[in-house]
Amino acid sequence: MEAELLPDGKIGCYSPMAELLGKVVVQITANLQDYSTSMSYFEYTESMSVLAVVPTMAPRQGGSTITVMGLNFINGSEYGFHCRFHNTVVEAKYINSTHAKCITPPLKYAEKLPSSGFLVSVSVSNSDPRDDQGFTSDDLYFQYYDQVVLASVTPKAISSEESSTVTVKGNGFFATVEALKCCYGDIMVPGEFISPTNIVCHTPDSLPSGLLFLDVTLNGLLQDRSKSGIQLSVYDTPSINFISPS
């Protein structure tokens, strides 16, 4: 194979196809007669592939931890392990041959996103992150969305011991969200999409009395909940001990 002298003094070349997996000796020559004698090896392995990401969506601001699942993930190269979102590369944490974790980068798109979000391709690599050919190409996509903004909740007070529902008004809700959850402090319960400006939140079976903040997450992750929480009052359920006169 022809080689190319790189600016940093190293030599680069493309690896030829191989019929068998395993290590092969790599040598260099300047005249096709005299070859280097150092024993350097290159290993052929099964191709890595990405099958899924969880969650499948996150806010455009970045900073969300996602799990990438696939096949034949290999760690241990000098370049480490990386995820790529469209053309933005971030370091990944290798877990095992089928799982890795990475933190989403901010979306490089200044305009307001479509109501259904914005899709970018996701791939992984354990070779030089500057080499496009080293990344997987499985046509898997990740969805960015504008963070929801909450405006109001009705009713503004709920019982601490009785499960009910509240209606939340705001902006940024959409029907295809992965896991719409309502966050009462750190307690998450399911929510129901009604319209781009309205959702219904179920309340937990029990809550401590007092004031708390209600937030919403579209991907089921507490860390990605809205940061514009609205106050909700939680009261102890009243009871009647006696009536006078009876």
mmCIF file of C-alpha atoms in Angstrom:
data_model
loop_
_atom_site.group_PDB
_atom_site.id
_atom_site.type_symbol
_atom_site.label_atom_id
_atom_site.label_comp_id
_atom_site.label_asym_id
_atom_site.label_seq_id
_atom_site.Cartn_x
_atom_site.Cartn_y
_atom_site.Cartn_z
ATOM 1 C CA MET A 1 0.000 0.000 0.000
ATOM 2 C CA GLU A 2 1.223 3.508 -0.790
ATOM 3 C CA ALA A 3 2.020 5.650 2.234
ATOM 4 C CA GLU A 4 1.874 9.404 2.835
ATOM 5 C CA LEU A 5 4.338 11.474 4.853
ATOM 6 C CA LEU A 6 2.328 13.525 7.327
ATOM 7 C CA PRO A 7 3.208 17.053 8.556
ATOM 8 C CA ASP A 8 4.135 15.755 12.011
ATOM 9 C CA GLY A 9 6.754 13.423 10.536
ATOM 10 C CA LYS A 10 4.636 10.285 10.803
ATOM 11 C CA ILE A 11 3.589 8.049 7.931
ATOM 12 C CA GLY A 12 -0.046 7.360 7.141
ATOM 13 C CA CYS A 13 -1.596 4.715 4.937
ATOM 14 C CA TYR A 14 -4.924 2.969 4.450
ATOM 15 C CA SER A 15 -5.244 -0.600 5.675
ATOM 16 C CA PRO A 16 -6.091 -3.154 2.967
ATOM 17 C CA MET A 17 -8.994 -5.553 3.319
ATOM 18 C CA ALA A 18 -8.277 -8.746 5.209
ATOM 19 C CA GLU A 19 -9.840 -12.192 4.917
ATOM 20 C CA LEU A 20 -9.023 -13.195 8.497
ATOM 21 C CA LEU A 21 -9.176 -11.470 11.879
ATOM 22 C CA GLY A 22 -6.038 -11.073 13.966
ATOM 23 C CA LYS A 23 -2.666 -9.319 14.070
ATOM 24 C CA VAL A 24 -0.436 -8.771 11.048
ATOM 25 C CA VAL A 25 3.097 -7.397 10.772
ATOM 26 C CA VAL A 26 3.440 -3.873 9.363
ATOM 27 C CA GLN A 27 6.651 -2.838 7.584
ATOM 28 C CA ILE A 28 7.709 0.170 5.527
ATOM 29 C CA THR A 29 9.961 0.468 2.500
ATOM 30 C CA ALA A 30 11.287 3.235 0.279
ATOM 31 C CA ASN A 31 12.302 1.060 -2.673
ATOM 32 C CA LEU A 32 10.057 -2.049 -2.559
ATOM 33 C CA GLN A 33 13.147 -4.160 -1.793
ATOM 34 C CA ASP A 34 14.465 -3.193 1.616
ATOM 35 C CA TYR A 35 11.865 -3.379 4.402
ATOM 36 C CA SER A 36 11.970 -2.257 8.002
ATOM 37 C CA THR A 37 12.858 -4.994 10.465
ATOM 38 C CA SER A 38 11.060 -3.640 13.520
ATOM 39 C CA MET A 39 8.174 -5.857 14.586
ATOM 40 C CA SER A 40 5.145 -3.582 14.496
ATOM 41 C CA TYR A 41 1.674 -5.089 14.440
ATOM 42 C CA PHE A 42 -1.751 -4.076 13.223
ATOM 43 C CA GLU A 43 -4.857 -5.950 14.359
ATOM 44 C CA TYR A 44 -7.941 -6.679 12.266
ATOM 45 C CA THR A 45 -11.112 -6.964 14.339
ATOM 46 C CA GLU A 46 -14.848 -7.202 13.749
ATOM 47 C CA SER A 47 -16.300 -3.877 12.639
ATOM 48 C CA MET A 48 -17.919 -1.842 15.389
ATOM 49 C CA SER A 49 -21.541 -0.839 14.941
ATOM 50 C CA VAL A 50 -24.005 1.336 16.859
ATOM 51 C CA LEU A 51 -27.500 -0.053 17.410
ATOM 52 C CA ALA A 52 -29.170 2.430 19.770
ATOM 53 C CA VAL A 53 -28.721 5.405 22.087
ATOM 54 C CA VAL A 54 -30.589 5.943 25.369
ATOM 55 C CA PRO A 55 -32.125 8.393 25.755
ATOM 56 C CA THR A 56 -32.746 9.205 22.091
ATOM 57 C CA MET A 57 -33.108 12.953 22.694
ATOM 58 C CA ALA A 58 -31.794 15.743 24.922
ATOM 59 C CA PRO A 59 -31.803 19.558 25.235
ATOM 60 C CA ARG A 60 -29.751 21.512 22.712
ATOM 61 C CA GLN A 61 -27.583 23.028 25.474
ATOM 62 C CA GLY A 62 -25.664 19.754 25.753
ATOM 63 C CA GLY A 63 -24.275 18.171 28.906
ATOM 64 C CA SER A 64 -26.618 15.148 28.924
ATOM 65 C CA THR A 65 -25.162 11.712 29.653
ATOM 66 C CA ILE A 66 -26.319 9.139 27.123
ATOM 67 C CA THR A 67 -25.630 5.430 26.737
ATOM 68 C CA VAL A 68 -24.537 4.173 23.313
ATOM 69 C CA MET A 69 -25.256 0.498 22.621
ATOM 70 C CA GLY A 70 -23.785 -1.551 19.808
ATOM 71 C CA LEU A 71 -21.520 -4.450 18.848
ATOM 72 C CA ASN A 72 -17.774 -5.141 18.913
ATOM 73 C CA PHE A 73 -16.754 -2.037 20.855
ATOM 74 C CA ILE A 74 -13.002 -2.190 21.486
ATOM 75 C CA ASN A 75 -11.023 -0.027 23.877
ATOM 76 C CA GLY A 76 -7.329 0.269 24.543
ATOM 77 C CA SER A 77 -6.005 2.097 21.501
ATOM 78 C CA GLU A 78 -3.752 5.110 21.958
ATOM 79 C CA TYR A 79 -6.605 7.358 20.804
ATOM 80 C CA GLY A 80 -9.169 6.233 23.377
ATOM 81 C CA PHE A 81 -12.874 5.975 22.585
ATOM 82 C CA HIS A 82 -15.002 8.765 21.069
ATOM 83 C CA CYS A 83 -18.567 9.611 20.129
ATOM 84 C CA ARG A 84 -19.413 11.918 17.256
ATOM 85 C CA PHE A 85 -22.624 13.936 16.964
ATOM 86 C CA HIS A 86 -22.772 15.032 13.321
ATOM 87 C CA ASN A 87 -19.296 16.589 13.055
ATOM 88 C CA THR A 88 -18.659 17.293 16.756
ATOM 89 C CA VAL A 89 -16.419 14.742 18.482
ATOM 90 C CA VAL A 90 -16.472 14.165 22.268
ATOM 91 C CA GLU A 91 -14.625 11.718 24.477
ATOM 92 C CA ALA A 92 -16.584 8.638 25.514
ATOM 93 C CA LYS A 93 -16.338 6.291 28.491
ATOM 94 C CA TYR A 94 -15.916 2.703 27.339
ATOM 95 C CA ILE A 95 -18.029 0.322 29.451
ATOM 96 C CA ASN A 96 -17.781 -3.008 27.635
ATOM 97 C CA SER A 97 -17.963 -4.466 24.133
ATOM 98 C CA THR A 98 -21.604 -3.386 23.747
ATOM 99 C CA HIS A 99 -21.920 -0.214 25.844
ATOM 100 C CA ALA A 100 -20.276 3.208 26.109
ATOM 101 C CA LYS A 101 -21.311 6.516 27.659
ATOM 102 C CA CYS A 102 -20.758 10.015 26.354
ATOM 103 C CA ILE A 103 -21.880 13.553 27.162
ATOM 104 C CA THR A 104 -23.773 15.383 24.451
ATOM 105 C CA PRO A 105 -22.084 18.515 23.072
ATOM 106 C CA PRO A 106 -24.087 21.728 22.581
ATOM 107 C CA LEU A 107 -25.871 21.853 19.253
ATOM 108 C CA LYS A 108 -24.070 24.178 16.827
ATOM 109 C CA TYR A 109 -27.218 25.701 15.403
ATOM 110 C CA ALA A 110 -28.206 29.222 16.373
ATOM 111 C CA GLU A 111 -31.808 29.267 15.170
ATOM 112 C CA LYS A 112 -34.866 28.117 17.090
ATOM 113 C CA LEU A 113 -35.385 24.426 16.446
ATOM 114 C CA PRO A 114 -38.427 22.924 14.712
ATOM 115 C CA SER A 115 -41.208 21.917 17.102
ATOM 116 C CA SER A 116 -40.287 18.256 16.646
ATOM 117 C CA GLY A 117 -36.582 18.779 17.334
ATOM 118 C CA PHE A 118 -33.413 18.490 15.233
ATOM 119 C CA LEU A 119 -31.758 15.200 14.236
ATOM 120 C CA VAL A 120 -27.997 14.587 14.059
ATOM 121 C CA SER A 121 -26.104 11.389 13.246
ATOM 122 C CA VAL A 122 -24.340 9.476 16.046
ATOM 123 C CA SER A 123 -21.234 7.329 15.577
ATOM 124 C CA VAL A 124 -18.286 5.978 17.595
ATOM 125 C CA SER A 125 -14.586 5.408 16.970
ATOM 126 C CA ASN A 126 -11.566 3.973 18.754
ATOM 127 C CA SER A 127 -9.065 5.324 16.218
ATOM 128 C CA ASP A 128 -7.806 8.819 15.449
ATOM 129 C CA PRO A 129 -10.869 11.071 15.936
ATOM 130 C CA ARG A 130 -9.652 13.235 13.051
ATOM 131 C CA ASP A 131 -10.115 10.296 10.684
ATOM 132 C CA ASP A 132 -13.677 10.141 9.317
ATOM 133 C CA GLN A 133 -13.123 6.577 8.132
ATOM 134 C CA GLY A 134 -12.620 5.386 11.702
ATOM 135 C CA PHE A 135 -16.181 6.197 12.759
ATOM 136 C CA THR A 136 -19.100 3.822 12.444
ATOM 137 C CA SER A 137 -21.711 4.503 9.758
ATOM 138 C CA ASP A 138 -24.985 2.967 10.886
ATOM 139 C CA ASP A 139 -27.447 5.757 10.039
ATOM 140 C CA LEU A 140 -28.390 6.173 13.700
ATOM 141 C CA TYR A 141 -29.703 9.578 14.773
ATOM 142 C CA PHE A 142 -30.029 11.587 17.982
ATOM 143 C CA GLN A 143 -32.630 14.296 18.533
ATOM 144 C CA TYR A 144 -31.917 17.724 20.019
ATOM 145 C CA TYR A 145 -34.766 19.929 21.230
ATOM 146 C CA ASP A 146 -35.289 23.373 22.724
ATOM 147 C CA GLN A 147 -35.727 23.145 26.481
ATOM 148 C CA VAL A 148 -39.345 23.509 27.583
ATOM 149 C CA VAL A 149 -40.402 26.684 29.383
ATOM 150 C CA LEU A 150 -43.146 26.390 32.004
ATOM 151 C CA ALA A 151 -45.662 29.208 32.567
ATOM 152 C CA SER A 152 -48.324 28.059 35.061
ATOM 153 C CA VAL A 153 -49.931 25.126 36.856
ATOM 154 C CA THR A 154 -53.600 24.511 37.724
ATOM 155 C CA PRO A 155 -54.553 23.929 40.484
ATOM 156 C CA LYS A 156 -51.750 25.619 42.414
ATOM 157 C CA ALA A 157 -52.263 23.459 45.525
ATOM 158 C CA ILE A 158 -52.541 19.661 45.904
ATOM 159 C CA SER A 159 -53.012 17.187 48.741
ATOM 160 C CA SER A 160 -49.958 15.523 50.228
ATOM 161 C CA GLU A 161 -51.705 12.138 50.463
ATOM 162 C CA GLU A 162 -54.119 11.873 47.533
ATOM 163 C CA SER A 163 -53.080 11.192 43.927
ATOM 164 C CA SER A 164 -54.612 13.587 41.392
ATOM 165 C CA THR A 165 -53.631 15.542 38.273
ATOM 166 C CA VAL A 166 -52.534 19.082 37.488
ATOM 167 C CA THR A 167 -52.489 20.919 34.155
ATOM 168 C CA VAL A 168 -49.203 22.586 33.187
ATOM 169 C CA LYS A 169 -49.035 25.357 30.601
ATOM 170 C CA GLY A 170 -45.845 26.306 28.804
ATOM 171 C CA ASN A 171 -43.968 26.075 25.521
ATOM 172 C CA GLY A 172 -41.916 23.347 23.866
ATOM 173 C CA PHE A 173 -44.034 20.243 24.450
ATOM 174 C CA PHE A 174 -44.389 17.817 21.532
ATOM 175 C CA ALA A 175 -46.153 14.508 21.005
ATOM 176 C CA THR A 176 -43.174 12.350 20.018
ATOM 177 C CA VAL A 177 -41.179 12.858 23.204
ATOM 178 C CA GLU A 178 -39.423 9.762 24.494
ATOM 179 C CA ALA A 179 -40.442 9.842 28.154
ATOM 180 C CA LEU A 180 -42.495 12.820 29.290
ATOM 181 C CA LYS A 181 -42.090 13.088 33.054
ATOM 182 C CA CYS A 182 -43.223 15.602 35.652
ATOM 183 C CA CYS A 183 -40.689 16.291 38.400
ATOM 184 C CA TYR A 184 -41.947 17.141 41.882
ATOM 185 C CA GLY A 185 -38.605 18.026 43.348
ATOM 186 C CA ASP A 186 -36.620 14.837 42.712
ATOM 187 C CA ILE A 187 -39.711 12.627 42.349
ATOM 188 C CA MET A 188 -40.672 11.829 38.732
ATOM 189 C CA VAL A 189 -44.099 10.645 37.583
ATOM 190 C CA PRO A 190 -45.591 10.224 34.081
ATOM 191 C CA GLY A 191 -47.052 13.151 32.167
ATOM 192 C CA GLU A 192 -49.524 13.231 29.285
ATOM 193 C CA PHE A 193 -49.142 15.372 26.161
ATOM 194 C CA ILE A 194 -52.202 17.465 25.341
ATOM 195 C CA SER A 195 -50.858 20.158 22.988
ATOM 196 C CA PRO A 196 -47.620 22.084 22.306
ATOM 197 C CA THR A 197 -48.591 24.394 25.184
ATOM 198 C CA ASN A 198 -50.375 22.012 27.592
ATOM 199 C CA ILE A 199 -49.624 18.760 29.415
ATOM 200 C CA VAL A 200 -51.293 16.919 32.282
ATOM 201 C CA CYS A 201 -49.137 15.743 35.189
ATOM 202 C CA HIS A 202 -50.132 12.978 37.572
ATOM 203 C CA THR A 203 -49.205 13.632 41.181
ATOM 204 C CA PRO A 204 -47.281 11.158 43.383
ATOM 205 C CA ASP A 205 -49.157 9.088 45.938
ATOM 206 C CA SER A 206 -47.525 11.069 48.719
ATOM 207 C CA LEU A 207 -45.516 14.271 49.049
ATOM 208 C CA PRO A 208 -44.169 16.250 51.986
ATOM 209 C CA SER A 209 -46.334 19.258 52.787
ATOM 210 C CA GLY A 210 -45.021 22.706 51.944
ATOM 211 C CA LEU A 211 -43.822 24.445 48.788
ATOM 212 C CA LEU A 212 -41.986 22.610 46.006
ATOM 213 C CA PHE A 213 -40.960 23.265 42.414
ATOM 214 C CA LEU A 214 -42.611 21.424 39.542
ATOM 215 C CA ASP A 215 -40.452 20.819 36.458
ATOM 216 C CA VAL A 216 -40.781 18.738 33.299
ATOM 217 C CA THR A 217 -38.342 16.490 31.429
ATOM 218 C CA LEU A 218 -38.952 15.255 27.889
ATOM 219 C CA ASN A 219 -36.451 12.377 27.899
ATOM 220 C CA GLY A 220 -36.998 10.812 31.308
ATOM 221 C CA LEU A 221 -33.729 12.128 32.778
ATOM 222 C CA LEU A 222 -33.965 14.161 35.968
ATOM 223 C CA GLN A 223 -30.787 16.024 34.991
ATOM 224 C CA ASP A 224 -32.499 17.309 31.832
ATOM 225 C CA ARG A 225 -35.610 18.726 33.511
ATOM 226 C CA SER A 226 -36.705 22.279 32.758
ATOM 227 C CA LYS A 227 -34.982 24.935 34.823
ATOM 228 C CA SER A 228 -38.023 27.243 34.958
ATOM 229 C CA GLY A 229 -39.823 25.348 37.707
ATOM 230 C CA ILE A 230 -43.113 26.710 38.966
ATOM 231 C CA GLN A 231 -44.136 26.666 42.617
ATOM 232 C CA LEU A 232 -46.740 24.226 43.815
ATOM 233 C CA SER A 233 -48.254 24.190 47.296
ATOM 234 C CA VAL A 234 -48.701 20.816 49.000
ATOM 235 C CA TYR A 235 -51.119 20.722 51.963
ATOM 236 C CA ASP A 236 -51.978 18.060 54.498
ATOM 237 C CA THR A 237 -55.380 16.509 53.859
ATOM 238 C CA PRO A 238 -57.850 17.998 56.351
ATOM 239 C CA SER A 239 -59.786 15.675 58.622
ATOM 240 C CA ILE A 240 -62.847 16.091 60.904
ATOM 241 C CA ASN A 241 -62.470 14.965 64.504
ATOM 242 C CA PHE A 242 -65.823 16.111 65.864
ATOM 243 C CA ILE A 243 -68.730 18.407 65.129
ATOM 244 C CA SER A 244 -70.246 20.732 67.682
ATOM 245 C CA PRO A 245 -73.067 20.973 68.188
ATOM 246 C CA SER A 246 -73.879 17.535 66.932
#
